Amino acid sequence: MTVSDPVVEDIVATISRSATEIRQGLIGRRGTVDEENPSGETQAKADVWADELLGERLAGIDGVGQYASEERADVVDCGVDPADGDAYAVAVDPLDGSSNLKSNNTMGTIFGVYDAALPARGETLVAAGFVLYGPITTMVIATEETVAEYELSGGERNVVDDDVTLPDEPVVYGFGGRVPDWPADFREYAREIEDELKLRYGGALIGDVNQVLTYGGTFGYPGLESRPEGKLRLQFEGNPIGYVVERAGGRSSNGDRSLLAVEPDALHDRTPVHVGNDELIERLEAALA
Ligand code: AHG
Ligand code: MN
Ligand code: MN
Ligand code: MN
């Protein structure tokens, strides 16, 4: 099942075809390099390598005007300005959950296709999604039309669900950060949710959000006492995941409004991230009001 916009199809096909190579390329690249990324995180060899591989291929697509990544300080201009309306900007988290490399747990690749120059509001997204390096390599692609899940194998992308929708009844939750670092109002909300749902937290946004998409529930990485803006990046994690979950019938929030409505100041802005079933996000926003 291809995506109707030919440039978006070219972007997602490039990521899908690269996924098997990235998964294989994790082997031998689990150590760190002596560099930090713009968020001040020590980079894994695989972070840098996946970014170089995806950056080269995506920036080379006709119709892609900008490439930006969690691992690069600045936007890569590809010669066409998305602000002119005839090119897209692609924002990528090349390897999400790279701290799971050491423990060999789930990781992902996240992408957002913005119809605007970066940094941009999530409302300008035309497509977003992620690759999940689980026991099976799967890909979720959300567009204006639908949210579809694929199994990836040998460069092929086979659709396994052409209408991914959040189940009505929430089952799982996962909250990042340390409990003593949670503001009191979030902690009160979290305690209620902990009494109602089952804990699923794996340390990689993509793995945890895919549990919410599959079983219903909520994932949050809240603003912390020590860091009110939270940990996750708006352009590379919050917006793409918020778009996917909203297109799948759920909601996203920074605690106050949809993530897609948050106006970015800078490319690597962090934001509190909450996604999941309507009523859970509604209760969160009421708790933080
Ligand atoms: P990344 O590896 O791209 O930097 O992302 C890591 C993020 C996200 O994947 C996950 O939800 C969160 O960090 C986990 O943070 P903690 O290790 O603080 O739980
Ligand atoms: Mn990182
Ligand atoms: Mn990430
Ligand atoms: Mn990453």
Tab-separated table of C-alpha atoms and ligand atoms in Angstrom:
chain	number	residue	atom	x	y	z
A	1	MET	CA	0.000	0.000	0.000
A	2	THR	CA	1.752	3.174	-1.159
A	3	VAL	CA	1.209	6.747	0.012
A	4	SER	CA	-0.647	8.919	-2.528
A	5	ASP	CA	1.786	11.886	-2.497
A	6	PRO	CA	4.729	10.713	-4.687
A	7	VAL	CA	7.361	12.704	-2.769
A	8	VAL	CA	6.110	11.389	0.596
A	9	GLU	CA	6.056	7.862	-0.893
A	10	ASP	CA	9.670	8.359	-1.988
A	11	ILE	CA	10.616	9.512	1.545
A	12	VAL	CA	8.890	6.631	3.359
A	13	ALA	CA	10.158	4.079	0.816
A	14	THR	CA	13.712	5.371	1.368
A	15	ILE	CA	13.352	4.992	5.144
A	16	SER	CA	11.691	1.577	4.794
A	17	ARG	CA	14.424	0.308	2.461
A	18	SER	CA	17.120	1.647	4.829
A	19	ALA	CA	15.564	0.025	7.907
A	20	THR	CA	16.934	-3.487	7.336
A	21	GLU	CA	20.403	-1.997	6.755
A	22	ILE	CA	20.141	0.126	9.919
A	23	ARG	CA	19.026	-2.868	11.976
A	24	GLN	CA	22.017	-4.890	10.691
A	25	GLY	CA	24.329	-1.896	11.148
A	26	LEU	CA	23.589	-1.676	14.886
A	27	ILE	CA	25.888	-4.655	15.293
A	28	GLY	CA	29.365	-3.402	16.171
A	29	ARG	CA	28.147	0.177	16.695
A	30	ARG	CA	26.838	-0.115	20.281
A	31	GLY	CA	29.665	1.927	21.808
A	32	THR	CA	29.780	5.699	22.170
A	33	VAL	CA	31.766	8.375	20.347
A	34	ASP	CA	33.443	11.333	22.042
A	35	GLU	CA	30.865	13.740	20.691
A	36	GLU	CA	27.620	15.133	22.142
A	37	ASN	CA	24.520	15.866	20.094
A	38	PRO	CA	22.731	19.274	20.194
A	39	SER	CA	20.707	18.007	23.174
A	40	GLY	CA	23.914	17.418	25.098
A	41	GLU	CA	23.642	13.625	24.922
A	42	THR	CA	26.692	11.424	24.332
A	43	GLN	CA	26.228	9.891	20.890
A	44	ALA	CA	26.327	6.188	20.176
A	45	LYS	CA	28.273	5.129	17.091
A	46	ALA	CA	24.941	3.901	15.699
A	47	ASP	CA	23.301	7.343	16.258
A	48	VAL	CA	25.925	9.006	14.068
A	49	TRP	CA	26.034	6.254	11.472
A	50	ALA	CA	22.216	6.006	11.052
A	51	ASP	CA	22.020	9.800	10.761
A	52	GLU	CA	24.704	9.909	8.046
A	53	LEU	CA	23.020	7.091	6.108
A	54	LEU	CA	19.512	8.592	6.280
A	55	GLY	CA	20.709	12.187	5.789
A	56	GLU	CA	22.491	11.376	2.535
A	57	ARG	CA	19.567	9.411	1.083
A	58	LEU	CA	16.724	11.693	2.199
A	59	ALA	CA	18.468	14.961	1.281
A	60	GLY	CA	18.959	13.516	-2.208
A	61	ILE	CA	15.222	13.103	-2.892
A	62	ASP	CA	13.649	15.538	-5.377
A	63	GLY	CA	11.034	17.465	-3.413
A	64	VAL	CA	12.961	17.404	-0.128
A	65	GLY	CA	14.128	20.955	0.618
A	66	GLN	CA	15.501	20.438	4.141
A	67	TYR	CA	16.825	17.565	6.265
A	68	ALA	CA	17.153	17.922	10.035
A	69	SER	CA	18.060	15.401	12.690
A	70	GLU	CA	18.292	15.102	16.448
A	71	GLU	CA	21.983	14.429	15.903
A	72	ARG	CA	22.812	17.589	13.900
A	73	ALA	CA	22.933	21.177	15.191
A	74	ASP	CA	21.645	22.758	11.991
A	75	VAL	CA	19.157	22.087	9.233
A	76	VAL	CA	20.706	20.743	6.005
A	77	ASP	CA	19.468	22.891	3.107
A	78	CYS	CA	18.928	20.807	-0.034
A	79	GLY	CA	18.627	23.736	-2.376
A	80	VAL	CA	14.840	24.240	-2.325
A	81	ASP	CA	13.151	26.337	0.365
A	82	PRO	CA	10.093	24.534	1.839
A	83	ALA	CA	8.723	27.995	2.638
A	84	ASP	CA	8.186	28.395	-1.138
A	85	GLY	CA	5.666	25.547	-0.921
A	86	ASP	CA	7.208	23.194	-3.485
A	87	ALA	CA	9.363	21.095	-1.201
A	88	TYR	CA	9.049	19.255	2.118
A	89	ALA	CA	11.280	19.341	5.180
A	90	VAL	CA	12.140	15.966	6.733
A	91	ALA	CA	12.963	15.778	10.457
A	92	VAL	CA	14.415	12.519	11.754
A	93	ASP	CA	15.354	10.884	15.025
A	94	PRO	CA	17.638	8.377	13.321
A	95	LEU	CA	17.870	6.045	16.296
A	96	ASP	CA	15.336	6.468	19.086
A	97	GLY	CA	16.108	4.738	22.373
A	98	SER	CA	19.807	4.380	21.611
A	99	SER	CA	20.473	3.840	25.319
A	100	ASN	CA	18.820	0.449	24.670
A	101	LEU	CA	21.716	-0.540	22.383
A	102	LYS	CA	23.760	-1.678	25.409
A	103	SER	CA	20.910	-3.776	26.845
A	104	ASN	CA	19.696	-4.982	23.416
A	105	ASN	CA	16.152	-3.722	23.869
A	106	THR	CA	13.692	-2.112	21.428
A	107	MET	CA	14.726	0.916	19.385
A	108	GLY	CA	13.223	2.896	16.517
A	109	THR	CA	13.651	5.495	13.790
A	110	ILE	CA	11.196	8.410	13.852
A	111	PHE	CA	10.385	10.745	10.925
A	112	GLY	CA	8.190	13.766	10.271
A	113	VAL	CA	7.485	15.296	6.838
A	114	TYR	CA	6.708	19.013	7.301
A	115	ASP	CA	5.212	21.255	4.609
A	116	ALA	CA	7.126	24.237	6.022
A	117	ALA	CA	10.668	25.350	6.768
A	118	LEU	CA	12.078	23.976	10.043
A	119	PRO	CA	11.608	24.504	12.924
A	120	ALA	CA	7.881	24.166	12.253
A	121	ARG	CA	4.643	23.549	14.123
A	122	GLY	CA	3.335	19.987	14.040
A	123	GLU	CA	0.209	21.307	12.304
A	124	THR	CA	2.348	21.629	9.154
A	125	LEU	CA	3.050	17.873	9.066
A	126	VAL	CA	1.721	16.037	5.992
A	127	ALA	CA	3.038	12.641	7.131
A	128	ALA	CA	4.876	11.110	10.094
A	129	GLY	CA	5.740	7.726	11.480
A	130	PHE	CA	8.377	5.387	12.713
A	131	VAL	CA	10.273	2.144	12.200
A	132	LEU	CA	10.230	-0.199	15.226
A	133	TYR	CA	13.263	-2.523	15.565
A	134	GLY	CA	11.468	-5.196	17.592
A	135	PRO	CA	11.469	-8.981	17.136
A	136	ILE	CA	9.911	-8.005	13.798
A	137	THR	CA	10.919	-4.809	11.990
A	138	THR	CA	7.669	-2.904	11.503
A	139	MET	CA	6.827	0.575	10.244
A	140	VAL	CA	3.863	2.819	11.039
A	141	ILE	CA	3.054	5.591	8.538
A	142	ALA	CA	0.403	8.238	9.246
A	143	THR	CA	-0.917	10.573	6.539
A	144	GLU	CA	-4.056	12.682	6.126
A	145	GLU	CA	-5.701	9.550	4.708
A	146	THR	CA	-4.919	6.888	7.303
A	147	VAL	CA	-2.469	5.244	9.695
A	148	ALA	CA	-1.028	2.003	8.316
A	149	GLU	CA	1.298	-0.615	9.792
A	150	TYR	CA	3.749	-2.605	7.649
A	151	GLU	CA	6.147	-5.493	8.179
A	152	LEU	CA	9.531	-4.799	6.587
A	153	SER	CA	11.573	-7.552	5.045
A	154	GLY	CA	14.408	-7.443	2.528
A	155	GLY	CA	13.599	-3.922	1.367
A	156	GLU	CA	9.885	-4.801	0.924
A	157	ARG	CA	7.097	-3.058	2.882
A	158	ASN	CA	4.035	-5.314	3.397
A	159	VAL	CA	0.899	-3.746	4.903
A	160	VAL	CA	-0.481	-5.677	7.891
A	161	ASP	CA	-3.060	-3.083	9.043
A	162	ASP	CA	-4.373	-0.340	6.759
A	163	ASP	CA	-6.400	1.412	9.442
A	164	VAL	CA	-4.510	1.559	12.770
A	165	THR	CA	-6.890	2.929	15.407
A	166	LEU	CA	-6.350	3.351	19.123
A	167	PRO	CA	-8.537	0.783	20.979
A	168	ASP	CA	-11.353	2.448	22.937
A	169	GLU	CA	-10.510	0.763	26.244
A	170	PRO	CA	-7.104	1.870	27.655
A	171	VAL	CA	-4.902	-0.959	29.003
A	172	VAL	CA	-1.267	0.219	29.350
A	173	TYR	CA	0.659	3.264	30.594
A	174	GLY	CA	4.281	4.361	30.726
A	175	PHE	CA	5.732	7.509	32.331
A	176	GLY	CA	9.333	8.687	31.979
A	177	GLY	CA	11.521	10.473	34.502
A	178	ARG	CA	12.005	9.697	38.184
A	179	VAL	CA	9.001	9.856	40.546
A	180	PRO	CA	10.622	12.350	42.990
A	181	ASP	CA	11.309	14.622	40.007
A	182	TRP	CA	7.645	14.669	38.921
A	183	PRO	CA	5.735	17.852	39.814
A	184	ALA	CA	3.053	17.172	42.460
A	185	ASP	CA	0.112	17.673	40.084
A	186	PHE	CA	1.496	15.158	37.576
A	187	ARG	CA	2.319	12.705	40.396
A	188	GLU	CA	-1.291	12.807	41.589
A	189	TYR	CA	-2.544	12.042	38.051
A	190	ALA	CA	0.068	9.301	37.616
A	191	ARG	CA	-0.996	7.606	40.872
A	192	GLU	CA	-4.593	7.386	39.593
A	193	ILE	CA	-3.468	5.910	36.264
A	194	GLU	CA	-1.169	3.414	38.018
A	195	ASP	CA	-4.206	2.046	39.885
A	196	GLU	CA	-6.138	1.602	36.630
A	197	LEU	CA	-3.709	0.440	33.929
A	198	LYS	CA	-0.737	-1.919	33.438
A	199	LEU	CA	2.832	-0.555	33.386
A	200	ARG	CA	4.653	-0.825	30.067
A	201	TYR	CA	7.872	1.246	29.976
A	202	GLY	CA	10.834	0.170	27.885
A	203	GLY	CA	13.018	3.257	27.641
A	204	ALA	CA	12.455	3.814	23.935
A	205	LEU	CA	9.666	6.208	22.970
A	206	ILE	CA	8.776	4.194	19.876
A	207	GLY	CA	8.426	0.896	21.713
A	208	ASP	CA	6.280	2.461	24.408
A	209	VAL	CA	4.087	4.433	22.012
A	210	ASN	CA	3.566	1.331	19.841
A	211	GLN	CA	2.189	-0.435	22.944
A	212	VAL	CA	-0.309	2.430	23.353
A	213	LEU	CA	-1.281	2.254	19.661
A	214	THR	CA	-1.756	-1.528	19.981
A	215	TYR	CA	-3.507	-1.864	23.356
A	216	GLY	CA	-4.792	1.645	24.164
A	217	GLY	CA	-3.597	3.710	27.125
A	218	THR	CA	-1.108	6.534	27.509
A	219	PHE	CA	2.598	7.325	27.307
A	220	GLY	CA	4.040	10.434	28.928
A	221	TYR	CA	7.420	12.011	29.474
A	222	PRO	CA	6.313	14.908	31.680
A	223	GLY	CA	7.898	18.222	32.498
A	224	LEU	CA	10.127	17.617	35.549
A	225	GLU	CA	10.925	19.761	38.592
A	226	SER	CA	14.563	19.655	37.438
A	227	ARG	CA	13.640	20.251	33.781
A	228	PRO	CA	10.149	21.784	33.233
A	229	GLU	CA	10.455	21.371	29.445
A	230	GLY	CA	10.917	17.603	29.859
A	231	LYS	CA	13.340	15.442	27.870
A	232	LEU	CA	11.842	14.752	24.448
A	233	ARG	CA	12.373	16.927	21.366
A	234	LEU	CA	9.359	18.588	19.737
A	235	GLN	CA	10.521	18.464	16.097
A	236	PHE	CA	11.930	14.930	16.097
A	237	GLU	CA	9.822	13.036	18.688
A	238	GLY	CA	6.829	14.993	20.025
A	239	ASN	CA	5.345	16.223	16.753
A	240	PRO	CA	5.721	12.985	14.724
A	241	ILE	CA	4.346	10.809	17.555
A	242	GLY	CA	1.614	13.333	18.311
A	243	TYR	CA	0.584	13.301	14.649
A	244	VAL	CA	0.497	9.479	14.512
A	245	VAL	CA	-1.593	9.120	17.680
A	246	GLU	CA	-3.995	11.937	16.744
A	247	ARG	CA	-4.476	10.436	13.262
A	248	ALA	CA	-5.140	7.076	14.970
A	249	GLY	CA	-8.024	8.627	16.938
A	250	GLY	CA	-6.173	9.558	20.134
A	251	ARG	CA	-4.840	12.842	21.493
A	252	SER	CA	-1.478	14.430	22.211
A	253	SER	CA	-0.576	17.140	24.706
A	254	ASN	CA	2.315	19.108	26.172
A	255	GLY	CA	0.179	19.273	29.314
A	256	ASP	CA	-1.777	22.239	28.037
A	257	ARG	CA	-2.578	21.759	24.305
A	258	SER	CA	-2.010	19.460	21.344
A	259	LEU	CA	1.673	19.001	20.649
A	260	LEU	CA	0.914	19.942	17.034
A	261	ALA	CA	-0.123	23.432	18.160
A	262	VAL	CA	3.107	24.143	20.079
A	263	GLU	CA	5.073	26.972	18.467
A	264	PRO	CA	8.780	26.039	18.352
A	265	ASP	CA	11.451	28.623	19.145
A	266	ALA	CA	14.451	26.530	18.186
A	267	LEU	CA	15.135	23.334	16.241
A	268	HIS	CA	16.068	21.264	19.312
A	269	ASP	CA	13.384	22.548	21.674
A	270	ARG	CA	12.328	19.987	24.263
A	271	THR	CA	8.689	19.568	25.319
A	272	PRO	CA	6.668	17.508	27.758
A	273	VAL	CA	5.076	14.721	25.666
A	274	HIS	CA	1.779	12.958	26.418
A	275	VAL	CA	-0.126	10.769	23.928
A	276	GLY	CA	-3.015	8.325	24.291
A	277	ASN	CA	-6.749	7.885	24.629
A	278	ASP	CA	-8.890	11.029	24.683
A	279	GLU	CA	-10.196	10.658	28.236
A	280	LEU	CA	-6.721	10.037	29.684
A	281	ILE	CA	-5.266	13.141	28.030
A	282	GLU	CA	-8.325	15.145	29.083
A	283	ARG	CA	-7.738	14.063	32.715
A	284	LEU	CA	-4.045	14.935	32.417
A	285	GLU	CA	-4.743	18.464	31.165
A	286	ALA	CA	-7.333	18.957	33.924
A	287	ALA	CA	-4.800	17.757	36.519
A	288	LEU	CA	-2.121	20.161	35.281
A	289	ALA	CA	-4.457	23.145	34.756
B	1	AHG	P1	16.977	8.998	21.988
B	1	AHG	O1	17.646	7.694	22.155
B	1	AHG	O2	16.551	9.274	20.565
B	1	AHG	O3	17.758	10.122	22.590
B	1	AHG	O4	15.573	8.926	22.736
B	1	AHG	C1	15.564	8.499	24.058
B	1	AHG	C2	14.307	9.015	24.677
B	1	AHG	C3	13.064	8.228	24.296
B	1	AHG	O5	13.294	7.236	23.362
B	1	AHG	C4	12.609	7.602	25.574
B	1	AHG	O6	11.231	7.740	25.717
B	1	AHG	C5	13.336	8.386	26.629
B	1	AHG	O7	14.500	8.923	26.049
B	1	AHG	C6	13.730	7.502	27.771
B	1	AHG	O8	14.285	8.366	28.733
B	1	AHG	P2	14.788	7.731	30.131
B	1	AHG	O9	16.031	6.984	29.797
B	1	AHG	O10	14.994	8.953	30.987
B	1	AHG	O11	13.692	6.840	30.617
B	2	MN	MN	19.629	10.607	21.879
B	3	MN	MN	14.460	9.642	20.563
B	4	MN	MN	17.786	9.364	18.888
